[in-house]
Each structure stands twice: as structure tokens, then as C-alpha cells.
Amino acid sequence: MGDDAPRTGDQAIKQAISRINRPVYLVNMNGQIAVSDTGSVFIGDKEPPSDCLSYPLYAYIQPLLPQFMGDPAFKAAHGLKYAYVAGAMANGITSVKMVEEMGKAGMIGFFGSAGLLPQDVEAAIDSLSSRMGGLAFGFNLIHSPNDPELENTIAALYLKRGVNRVCASAYLDLTLPLTYFRVKGIYRDNEGKIIIPNKIIGKISRREVARKFLSPPPEKFLTQLLSQKMITEQEAELARLVPMADAISAEADSGGHTDNRPAIALLPTIIALRDEFAAKYRYDRPICVGLGGGIATPESAAAAFAMGAAYILTGSINQACVEAGTSEAVRTMLAEAQQADVTMAPAADMFEMGVKVQVLRRGTMFPQRAAKLYEFYSRHDRYEDIPEKHRAMIERDILKRSFEQEWEQTKKFFTQRDPRQVVRAEKDAKHKMALVFRSYLGQSSRWATRGEPSRKMDYQIWCGPALGAFNEWAKGSFLEKPENRDVVTLAMNLLFGSCVVTRANWLRCQLAAHGIALPSDAGKFLPTKLSDIKRIEEENNDDNSC
């Protein structure tokens, strides 16, 4: 040890663990456990200098900074300081401002382009291209089985405008537009290395979907792209040697589209599958596996990294931040949510398929009303077959107008967006009913983001139980109020806190070998202002001890 004697007491130990840029030595000092953050360890027969205080060592941990967490390969691939991703929340909830703040902080955000028209997506591209310089950012590409032309248009727009990072979400199977985005522009450099200009992070929650992203692009799509002269023979040849995705996010119990998978089971399964496919195809670069869904506290972030997550991805907690593209009313509702205040409801984009999304149920009737609409759709072939009393309820409480009036508005929308849907609906009464019901589902999320007061009971707010966990952790602190929540402060609290939790666990394991228990709250990390986190992170780490 140095010249100063180690300190005793639980508080001294907790303080030492929280100083993440300093080492921690736990020693036996006259039969008591004591702590120091300076010193040297002497192993075996080597004796310490006679002019230094020395004590038997129980445990030692090294400094652990937020930038050390996660996979260096993932950070290098995207030019990041931190292994932290702000996931894409549809309708621009993951906004231009949020993506910009992530990039400036050495993290990455993906703009929530799902649900937006191509011209709105292009406006976001213009804005981020002018703001970001060389900083990393990306856009969402969502599977659109009910509107494949929109997916194709967005993928083509990304290629045209040089958007070379996408988060591919809600895919049940790979598609031609996604494959085209991945394959276009692949080449070998002068050293023979395959260069893939367009990066894909696939968001998955099922093994069968993960397998598709871990495999090379489907041969049927390569053949089709070749026949249409959309790619060259060389691009097709090189595409057969690379996976569809550079990374995949194992999506556990998240807001929005989710299979409600438990993170502790999902992540190890997907990592093992990644290793299997890496050995099978002998890729020349690693495929990173991150974890999203349920990441909301220092403990959950630490658990993700401990299980081998290359990065962590957050969503629900960001929606309550000031940068989120949503209303003050929604931010307030989210800041009051508890873990049990979420439920599943029919999804607007995959309504007919019975696909559901996870939403907030506290303070809104949307989940119940959406479920009723799907129930009526499933049971009847046309709207007129629904019993009159139920039709009256639908028009009075849900649509707030007659079915035919709602159809006229829906018809106008699809005449611009996808006229084929109108043609089909005029011939198919069940499809007409689906489009009208989908119109309510689609508008409900926009009423929420706009803060439409007359429609508050119809707000559709995508949210997972993670937000409730965050609110419980933040209660009583400056982060309890949504106006104090910004994405970088939240991100750094999770990353910094995960370092504290991890260091405590390292010590706990070593002390157990001596039959000693670390104080139960030794790794507890409370919400901390960003300025204080940066100060601690940047403190001089010089060690002048013996």
C-alpha cells in the first residue's frame, strides 16, 4: 500500500467501488476488512518494500470505464466510443435531434422512419447529413408485408442518398429490398478484403429469423437481382461470402413489436447460434450480438454485458426524453408508468396477421379498443355483419364518426399511399373493414405524438416494462421528472452504473472465497448528473503508490 492506511467501514468500500477510474484493494487490516485505491500487489515469495505499509490481500479490481464495456469490434466498426445504441422508434419518435445527440456523445442512434412517408424520411436524411459530419448514425428499415412497395421505395432512397447503416426490424423473413440494400456496392479492396459499404443491424427475437440474418443473402434474391441487372456478377459472387447482417440485436421484452422473450434466455441462445454460423461459413469478420428490450437500469445493463452483449440497445426509456419526437402529454404518462402498466394490442402494420405490439395501458383505452376491433374483424366478413349495438359502439366510442365517413378518409389516405388497397377494398368488404380499423390504429399513435387532447383515451404509446423499472430507479431523483431526462444523461447513467455494478460483483466473487460478504448495497448506483459523471470519468488516474 501507499503511505496512507486503508479505510474501514461499508461506506468507504462503497465509495471506492463507485470511483470507477481507480483500482480497489480490499485487505485484512488487523482482522478487519479495509479498502484502498492505491498500492501494489506482491504475489508469492516477493516481499514489499520495507518503507511501505503492507496487508494480506482479499480482493483486487482494476479501473473500469464506460468505454470499456461491450465489444471493441462493434465500436470500431461504427466509430463509437461507447457500445450503446438508441433504437429506432417509429413515426420519428427516435428523432433527428435524438440521433444527433447520440452521435455527438460517441454513441449511435437510428432514426425512427417506420410509419413515415418517403418525403419525410428524405427530409430527415437531409437534416442528419448536414448535421452529423463524420459521426455515426443510421435509419430504420421495417418489414412491410402489407405495403412491400413502400419498403422497396425506402431501401432505394437509402441507397440513393448514401444512408449506409440500417436497423432492420419486424422481419419475419428476408426480402428483396433488404437484400438489395446489403449487396449493392460490395467489392474487394487492393488487399483482397471484402468491403461491404452498407451495414445492417438486424433486430430479432427468434432463432429462425436470426438464422436468416446470420446466413449469406438468399440465392433466390441474388438471382432475381442479377436478372434485373440491379447488381453485378461480382457483387453477387462476393455476397455469397458474407452474412446478411454485421450485427444482430437480440430483442427481448421490448415496446412495440416484440415476442416478449426473456433476455436471460434469449441472448445466450443467439450468441451460441452466432458462433455456430461463424464456424459454418468462416466469415472473415465477427458478427456482433447486442441486447435490447428490458435495458433500463444499471443492473440490467451490467447483466447484458456480463452475458456477452456486444452492445446494449434502449428504446422505451428514450421515449420519455426531451429529444423524443412525441408530446409532453405522452412524456408525462410514460414517466408515471410502472412495470405492470403495459399490455399487448393489435399492430396497425400487421393487423390482418394478428401480430401485436406492446403498449402502455395506463391512462388510455387504446389496448381494449384495438382488441375489440380485431375481435370483430376476425369474426365477421364485412362490417355490416357486426351486430348493430356493437357497430354503434364502434362509431360512437372508437371511430367518433360513421363507418362510411371513416372509410372516405381512409380511402383518401390510401389513394395517395397505395391505390391498389382501395381497388381491392371496393371488391372485398372484409379488406375494407380491415383498412378502416387499421386507420384507427395508425392514427392512434399520431394522436399520441401530437398530443391531441380530444383523443387522449385513444393514445397508442409503444412501451415495454423496462420503462417502469427505470421510473422506479429514478424515483426521488432529478430524473423522476421527464423534463430532466435527456438521452445522453440516461445513457451515461446506465453505462457508468453498469461499471459500478460490475466492479461490485467482481469483488463479491473474490470475497466469497474467503467467506466474506460484501455489503448488499455496495454496487448500488443512483441517478447522477451528466456533469458529475464526466468529472469522475476524466479524473486523473495517476498512481503514485509503492
Short mmCIF file of C-alpha atoms in Angstrom, two decimals, residues 27 97 104 121 134-135 188 243 272 298 317 355 377 411 415 445 481 483 504 512 542:
data_model
loop_
_atom_site.label_atom_id
_atom_site.label_comp_id
_atom_site.label_asym_id
_atom_site.label_seq_id
_atom_site.Cartn_x
_atom_site.Cartn_y
_atom_site.Cartn_z
CA VAL A 27 -7.23 -6.13 2.59
CA LYS A 97 -32.36 15.57 -32.51
CA LYS A 104 -22.11 13.67 -30.59
CA VAL A 121 -37.73 10.22 -44.39
CA GLY A 134 -18.40 12.02 -39.85
CA LEU A 135 -20.39 10.94 -36.79
CA ARG A 188 -12.69 -6.27 -52.84
CA PRO A 243 -23.66 -12.59 -43.79
CA ALA A 272 -24.44 -19.59 -29.45
CA PRO A 298 -27.53 -0.05 -14.22
CA ILE A 317 -36.73 4.87 -21.75
CA VAL A 355 -49.47 -9.51 -34.90
CA TYR A 377 -62.63 -8.30 -37.82
CA LYS A 411 -59.78 5.97 -48.94
CA THR A 415 -55.36 6.73 -52.80
CA SER A 445 -50.01 6.64 -32.46
CA LYS A 481 -39.36 14.43 -13.95
CA GLU A 483 -38.25 17.47 -18.42
CA ALA A 504 -19.05 -4.78 -7.05
CA ALA A 512 -16.78 -15.25 -1.26
CA ASP A 542 -2.05 8.53 -11.97
#
